PDB file of C-alpha atoms in Angstrom:
ATOM      1  CA  ASP A   1     -66.846 197.345 250.757  1.00 61.00           C
ATOM      2  CA  ARG A   2     -66.538 193.586 250.563  1.00 74.00           C
ATOM      3  CA  LEU A   3     -66.258 191.539 253.693  1.00 78.00           C
ATOM      4  CA  ASN A   4     -63.159 189.344 253.634  1.00 78.00           C
ATOM      5  CA  LEU A   5     -64.571 186.209 255.248  1.00 76.00           C
ATOM      6  CA  ARG A   6     -62.981 182.769 255.163  1.00 74.00           C
ATOM      7  CA  ILE A   7     -64.424 179.489 256.352  1.00 75.00           C
ATOM      8  CA  TYR A   8     -62.091 176.596 257.083  1.00 68.00           C
ATOM      9  CA  GLU A   9     -62.894 172.933 257.350  1.00 70.00           C
ATOM     10  CA  VAL A  10     -61.000 170.746 259.791  1.00 64.00           C
ATOM     11  CA  LEU A  11     -60.151 167.623 257.822  1.00 68.00           C
ATOM     12  CA  GLN A  12     -58.551 165.626 260.621  1.00 65.00           C
ATOM     13  CA  LYS A  13     -59.556 165.379 264.244  1.00 69.00           C
ATOM     14  CA  HIS A  14     -56.673 166.111 266.567  1.00 70.00           C
ATOM     15  CA  PRO A  15     -56.452 165.385 270.279  1.00 76.00           C
ATOM     16  CA  PRO A  16     -57.209 168.261 272.655  1.00 81.00           C
ATOM     17  CA  CYS A  17     -53.811 167.829 274.305  1.00 84.00           C
ATOM     18  CA  TYR A  18     -50.762 166.494 272.477  1.00 85.00           C
ATOM     19  CA  LEU A  19     -46.964 166.489 272.352  1.00 85.00           C
ATOM     20  CA  THR A  20     -44.883 167.574 269.425  1.00 83.00           C
ATOM     21  CA  GLY A  21     -41.116 167.450 269.003  1.00 80.00           C
ATOM     22  CA  SER A  22     -40.895 170.215 266.398  1.00 76.00           C
ATOM     23  CA  TRP A  23     -41.944 173.848 266.644  1.00 78.00           C
ATOM     24  CA  ASN A  24     -41.153 177.244 265.189  1.00 77.00           C
ATOM     25  CA  TRP A  25     -40.734 180.510 267.055  1.00 77.00           C
ATOM     26  CA  ILE A  26     -42.480 183.547 265.544  1.00 79.00           C
ATOM     27  CA  ASP A  27     -41.820 187.010 266.956  1.00 77.00           C
ATOM     28  CA  SER A  28     -45.339 188.458 266.796  1.00 75.00           C
ATOM     29  CA  HIS A  29     -48.983 187.519 267.013  1.00 73.00           C
ATOM     30  CA  ASN A  30     -49.672 189.111 263.614  1.00 75.00           C
ATOM     31  CA  LYS A  31     -46.956 187.055 261.906  1.00 76.00           C
ATOM     32  CA  ILE A  32     -48.460 183.854 263.312  1.00 75.00           C
ATOM     33  CA  PHE A  33     -51.840 184.653 261.789  1.00 74.00           C
ATOM     34  CA  SER A  34     -50.229 185.774 258.524  1.00 77.00           C
ATOM     35  CA  SER A  35     -48.447 182.406 258.335  1.00 76.00           C
ATOM     36  CA  ILE A  36     -51.638 180.488 259.086  1.00 72.00           C
ATOM     37  CA  LEU A  37     -53.676 182.442 256.524  1.00 73.00           C
ATOM     38  CA  ASP A  38     -51.022 182.313 253.792  1.00 73.00           C
ATOM     39  CA  GLU A  39     -52.630 180.215 251.073  1.00 64.00           C
ATOM     40  CA  THR A  40     -49.311 179.555 249.318  1.00 66.00           C
ATOM     41  CA  SER A  41     -47.891 177.603 252.238  1.00 64.00           C
ATOM     42  CA  ASN A  42     -49.179 174.285 253.461  1.00 55.00           C
ATOM     43  CA  PRO A  43     -47.639 173.970 256.914  1.00 63.00           C
ATOM     44  CA  ASP A  44     -48.676 171.369 259.433  1.00 69.00           C
ATOM     45  CA  PHE A  45     -49.557 173.518 262.447  1.00 68.00           C
ATOM     46  CA  VAL A  46     -50.511 170.503 264.530  1.00 67.00           C
ATOM     47  CA  ASN A  47     -47.198 168.678 264.260  1.00 70.00           C
ATOM     48  CA  ILE A  48     -45.114 171.861 264.000  1.00 75.00           C
ATOM     49  CA  PRO A  49     -46.934 174.585 265.972  1.00 76.00           C
ATOM     50  CA  LEU A  50     -46.011 178.253 265.755  1.00 76.00           C
ATOM     51  CA  LEU A  51     -45.099 179.626 269.178  1.00 79.00           C
ATOM     52  CA  GLU A  52     -45.053 183.333 269.950  1.00 79.00           C
ATOM     53  CA  ALA A  53     -41.664 184.436 271.243  1.00 72.00           C
ATOM     54  CA  THR A  54     -42.228 186.643 274.284  1.00 65.00           C
ATOM     55  CA  GLY A  55     -38.653 187.834 274.701  1.00 57.00           C
ATOM     56  CA  ASN A  56     -38.968 187.326 278.472  1.00 57.00           C
ATOM     57  CA  ASP A  57     -38.176 183.646 278.658  1.00 58.00           C
ATOM     58  CA  SER A  58     -35.441 181.444 277.302  1.00 63.00           C
ATOM     59  CA  MET A  59     -36.826 179.777 274.226  1.00 67.00           C
ATOM     60  CA  PRO A  60     -36.136 176.043 273.939  1.00 69.00           C
ATOM     61  CA  VAL A  61     -34.884 174.732 270.616  1.00 70.00           C
ATOM     62  CA  PRO A  62     -36.271 171.491 269.151  1.00 66.00           C
ATOM     63  CA  GLU A  63     -34.023 168.461 268.994  1.00 63.00           C
ATOM     64  CA  PRO A  64     -33.045 167.265 265.494  1.00 55.00           C
ATOM     65  CA  ASN A  65     -34.261 163.974 264.026  1.00 54.00           C
ATOM     66  CA  ILE A  66     -37.585 163.864 265.816  1.00 56.00           C
ATOM     67  CA  LYS A  67     -39.595 160.648 265.615  1.00 56.00           C
ATOM     68  CA  PRO A  68     -43.252 161.728 266.079  1.00 54.00           C
ATOM     69  CA  GLU A  69     -44.419 158.236 267.018  1.00 51.00           C
ATOM     70  CA  LEU A  70     -42.343 158.486 270.218  1.00 48.00           C
ATOM     71  CA  LEU A  71     -44.211 161.554 271.462  1.00 55.00           C
ATOM     72  CA  GLN A  72     -47.779 160.315 271.876  1.00 64.00           C
ATOM     73  CA  ASP A  73     -48.131 159.509 275.605  1.00 81.00           C
ATOM     74  CA  VAL A  74     -50.445 162.199 277.020  1.00 88.00           C
ATOM     75  CA  ALA A  75     -53.316 161.379 279.383  1.00 87.00           C
ATOM     76  CA  VAL A  76     -55.644 164.154 280.516  1.00 90.00           C
ATOM     77  CA  THR A  77     -56.485 163.172 284.101  1.00 91.00           C
ATOM     78  CA  GLU A  78     -58.749 166.068 285.091  1.00 92.00           C
ATOM     79  CA  ARG A  79     -60.566 168.773 283.188  1.00 92.00           C
ATOM     80  CA  THR A  80     -62.654 171.587 284.706  1.00 92.00           C
ATOM     81  CA  PRO A  81     -63.378 175.117 283.454  1.00 90.00           C
ATOM     82  CA  GLU A  82     -60.557 176.442 285.680  1.00 91.00           C
ATOM     83  CA  SER A  83     -57.958 173.698 285.301  1.00 93.00           C
ATOM     84  CA  VAL A  84     -56.589 170.919 283.143  1.00 93.00           C
ATOM     85  CA  GLU A  85     -54.257 168.226 284.465  1.00 94.00           C
ATOM     86  CA  ALA A  86     -52.321 165.719 282.396  1.00 94.00           C
ATOM     87  CA  ASP A  87     -49.704 163.044 282.850  1.00 94.00           C
ATOM     88  CA  VAL A  88     -47.087 163.125 280.127  1.00 93.00           C
ATOM     89  CA  ASP A  89     -44.405 160.638 279.090  1.00 90.00           C
ATOM     90  CA  ALA A  90     -42.115 162.568 276.768  1.00 87.00           C
ATOM     91  CA  HIS A  91     -39.428 160.437 275.167  1.00 82.00           C
ATOM     92  CA  GLN A  92     -37.551 163.608 274.202  1.00 82.00           C
ATOM     93  CA  SER A  93     -37.867 167.364 274.658  1.00 85.00           C
ATOM     94  CA  SER A  94     -41.284 168.408 273.399  1.00 87.00           C
ATOM     95  CA  ILE A  95     -43.940 171.073 273.353  1.00 88.00           C
ATOM     96  CA  LEU A  96     -47.222 170.107 274.988  1.00 90.00           C
ATOM     97  CA  VAL A  97     -50.046 171.857 273.141  1.00 90.00           C
ATOM     98  CA  LEU A  98     -53.389 172.256 274.850  1.00 90.00           C
ATOM     99  CA  ALA A  99     -55.882 173.008 272.095  1.00 85.00           C
ATOM    100  CA  ASP A 100     -57.965 175.360 274.246  1.00 86.00           C
ATOM    101  CA  GLN A 101     -58.231 179.111 273.935  1.00 85.00           C
ATOM    102  CA  ASN A 102     -55.439 180.869 275.761  1.00 84.00           C
ATOM    103  CA  TYR A 103     -56.677 183.752 277.879  1.00 85.00           C
ATOM    104  CA  PRO A 104     -54.778 186.067 280.221  1.00 86.00           C
ATOM    105  CA  GLY A 105     -54.650 184.496 283.650  1.00 90.00           C
ATOM    106  CA  TRP A 106     -53.810 180.914 282.669  1.00 92.00           C
ATOM    107  CA  GLN A 107     -50.720 179.542 284.416  1.00 92.00           C
ATOM    108  CA  ALA A 108     -48.800 176.346 283.685  1.00 93.00           C
ATOM    109  CA  PHE A 109     -47.099 174.085 286.235  1.00 95.00           C
ATOM    110  CA  VAL A 110     -44.900 171.000 285.981  1.00 94.00           C
ATOM    111  CA  TYR A 111     -44.941 169.149 289.322  1.00 92.00           C
ATOM    112  CA  SER A 112     -46.364 172.335 290.944  1.00 90.00           C
ATOM    113  CA  LYS A 113     -43.471 174.474 289.681  1.00 94.00           C
ATOM    114  CA  ARG A 114     -44.605 177.354 287.465  1.00 92.00           C
ATOM    115  CA  VAL A 115     -43.247 177.218 283.916  1.00 91.00           C
ATOM    116  CA  PRO A 116     -43.512 179.652 280.984  1.00 90.00           C
ATOM    117  CA  LEU A 117     -46.740 179.409 279.004  1.00 88.00           C
ATOM    118  CA  TYR A 118     -46.436 180.094 275.281  1.00 88.00           C
ATOM    119  CA  LEU A 119     -49.087 181.126 272.797  1.00 86.00           C
ATOM    120  CA  ALA A 120     -49.326 178.302 270.246  1.00 86.00           C
ATOM    121  CA  ASN A 121     -50.768 178.819 266.755  1.00 84.00           C
ATOM    122  CA  GLY A 122     -52.164 182.192 267.742  1.00 83.00           C
ATOM    123  CA  PHE A 123     -54.736 181.091 270.300  1.00 84.00           C
ATOM    124  CA  MET A 124     -53.777 177.818 272.061  1.00 87.00           C
ATOM    125  CA  ARG A 125     -51.596 177.134 275.098  1.00 90.00           C
ATOM    126  CA  GLY A 126     -48.210 175.441 274.894  1.00 90.00           C
ATOM    127  CA  ILE A 127     -45.423 174.583 277.327  1.00 91.00           C
ATOM    128  CA  TYR A 128     -41.956 173.125 276.984  1.00 90.00           C
ATOM    129  CA  VAL A 129     -41.665 169.611 278.451  1.00 91.00           C
ATOM    130  CA  PRO A 130     -38.249 167.979 278.873  1.00 89.00           C
ATOM    131  CA  SER A 131     -37.957 164.250 278.309  1.00 87.00           C
ATOM    132  CA  GLY A 132     -39.358 162.026 281.043  1.00 90.00           C
ATOM    133  CA  HIS A 133     -42.576 161.534 282.991  1.00 93.00           C
ATOM    134  CA  HIS A 134     -44.293 164.749 284.160  1.00 94.00           C
ATOM    135  CA  HIS A 135     -47.507 165.829 285.859  1.00 95.00           C
ATOM    136  CA  ILE A 136     -48.729 168.986 284.122  1.00 95.00           C
ATOM    137  CA  GLN A 137     -51.307 171.471 285.379  1.00 95.00           C
ATOM    138  CA  PHE A 138     -52.895 174.389 283.596  1.00 95.00           C
ATOM    139  CA  ARG A 139     -54.749 176.585 286.106  1.00 94.00           C
ATOM    140  CA  TYR A 140     -56.769 179.740 285.601  1.00 93.00           C
ATOM    141  CA  GLU A 141     -55.392 182.116 288.230  1.00 88.00           C
ATOM    142  CA  PRO A 142     -55.741 185.680 286.961  1.00 86.00           C
ATOM    143  CA  ASP A 143     -54.006 188.478 288.864  1.00 82.00           C
ATOM    144  CA  SER A 144     -57.350 190.305 289.030  1.00 84.00           C
ATOM    145  CA  LEU A 145     -58.734 187.472 291.197  1.00 78.00           C
ATOM    146  CA  ARG A 146     -55.856 187.799 293.670  1.00 79.00           C
ATOM    147  CA  LEU A 147     -56.299 191.573 293.736  1.00 85.00           C
ATOM    148  CA  GLY A 148     -60.042 191.139 294.339  1.00 87.00           C
ATOM    149  CA  TRP A 149     -59.435 188.813 297.307  1.00 85.00           C
ATOM    150  CA  LEU A 150     -56.826 191.187 298.741  1.00 88.00           C
ATOM    151  CA  LEU A 151     -59.195 194.167 298.489  1.00 91.00           C
ATOM    152  CA  PHE A 152     -62.044 192.099 299.983  1.00 90.00           C
ATOM    153  CA  LEU A 153     -59.913 191.082 302.982  1.00 91.00           C
ATOM    154  CA  LEU A 154     -58.660 194.626 303.439  1.00 91.00           C
ATOM    155  CA  GLY A 155     -62.244 195.945 303.350  1.00 92.00           C
ATOM    156  CA  ALA A 156     -63.446 193.275 305.795  1.00 91.00           C
ATOM    157  CA  PHE A 157     -60.603 194.092 308.192  1.00 91.00           C
ATOM    158  CA  LEU A 158     -61.301 197.831 307.915  1.00 90.00           C
ATOM    159  CA  ALA A 159     -65.050 197.298 308.484  1.00 90.00           C
ATOM    160  CA  ALA A 160     -64.353 195.121 311.555  1.00 89.00           C
ATOM    161  CA  TYR A 161     -61.908 197.688 312.930  1.00 87.00           C
ATOM    162  CA  LEU A 162     -64.322 200.611 312.412  1.00 87.00           C
ATOM    163  CA  GLY A 163     -67.213 198.601 313.870  1.00 87.00           C
ATOM    164  CA  PHE A 164     -65.189 197.684 316.951  1.00 85.00           C
ATOM    165  CA  ARG A 165     -64.020 201.267 317.368  1.00 83.00           C
ATOM    166  CA  SER A 166     -67.576 202.649 317.004  1.00 83.00           C
ATOM    167  CA  PHE A 167     -68.869 200.097 319.515  1.00 79.00           C
ATOM    168  CA  ARG A 168     -66.097 201.048 321.976  1.00 78.00           C
ATOM    169  CA  ASP A 169     -66.713 204.792 321.502  1.00 75.00           C
ATOM    170  CA  LEU A 170     -70.476 204.286 322.010  1.00 75.00           C
ATOM    171  CA  ARG A 171     -69.855 202.242 325.171  1.00 74.00           C
ATOM    172  CA  ASP A 172     -67.391 204.820 326.542  1.00 73.00           C
ATOM    173  CA  HIS A 173     -69.824 207.637 325.766  1.00 73.00           C
ATOM    174  CA  LYS A 174     -72.650 205.931 327.758  1.00 71.00           C
ATOM    175  CA  GLU A 175     -70.449 205.544 330.834  1.00 65.00           C
TER     176      GLU A 175
END
């Protein structure tokens, strides 16, 4: 068997976080990768990202007659392994693409209000941003972490209760 291996060269450096006014919805992860790997097409996945349609959220539609030069005001204000914050001035409805690996547990917020997070180009994060100035946060808050804290607190409470009860029973038994 031959190994089907491809190596790609990035010809242009793109910002790690950017706005785009055009995007396409694709209904499956496999179709996104098929589109990216199709050698007969030459799409611009940076300026027109492919977003995976989840079926759970309303899917915004791009505005016609987009002027890309109007969409460039993005300033990343904080970046840690668990969060990314950015201030965005969108002159029209846009998709903010964060060119980091999407992983289950990432949440997106606009002014602390949770918004749908879309899979962009098969592995990045993207959110819909209406026109105007916005403070955006991407935070890693997996459900497993919340469940772990809940179980820890439940176990600590149970241990304290059993310890108190044992101490009381031991004291009552001595009397």
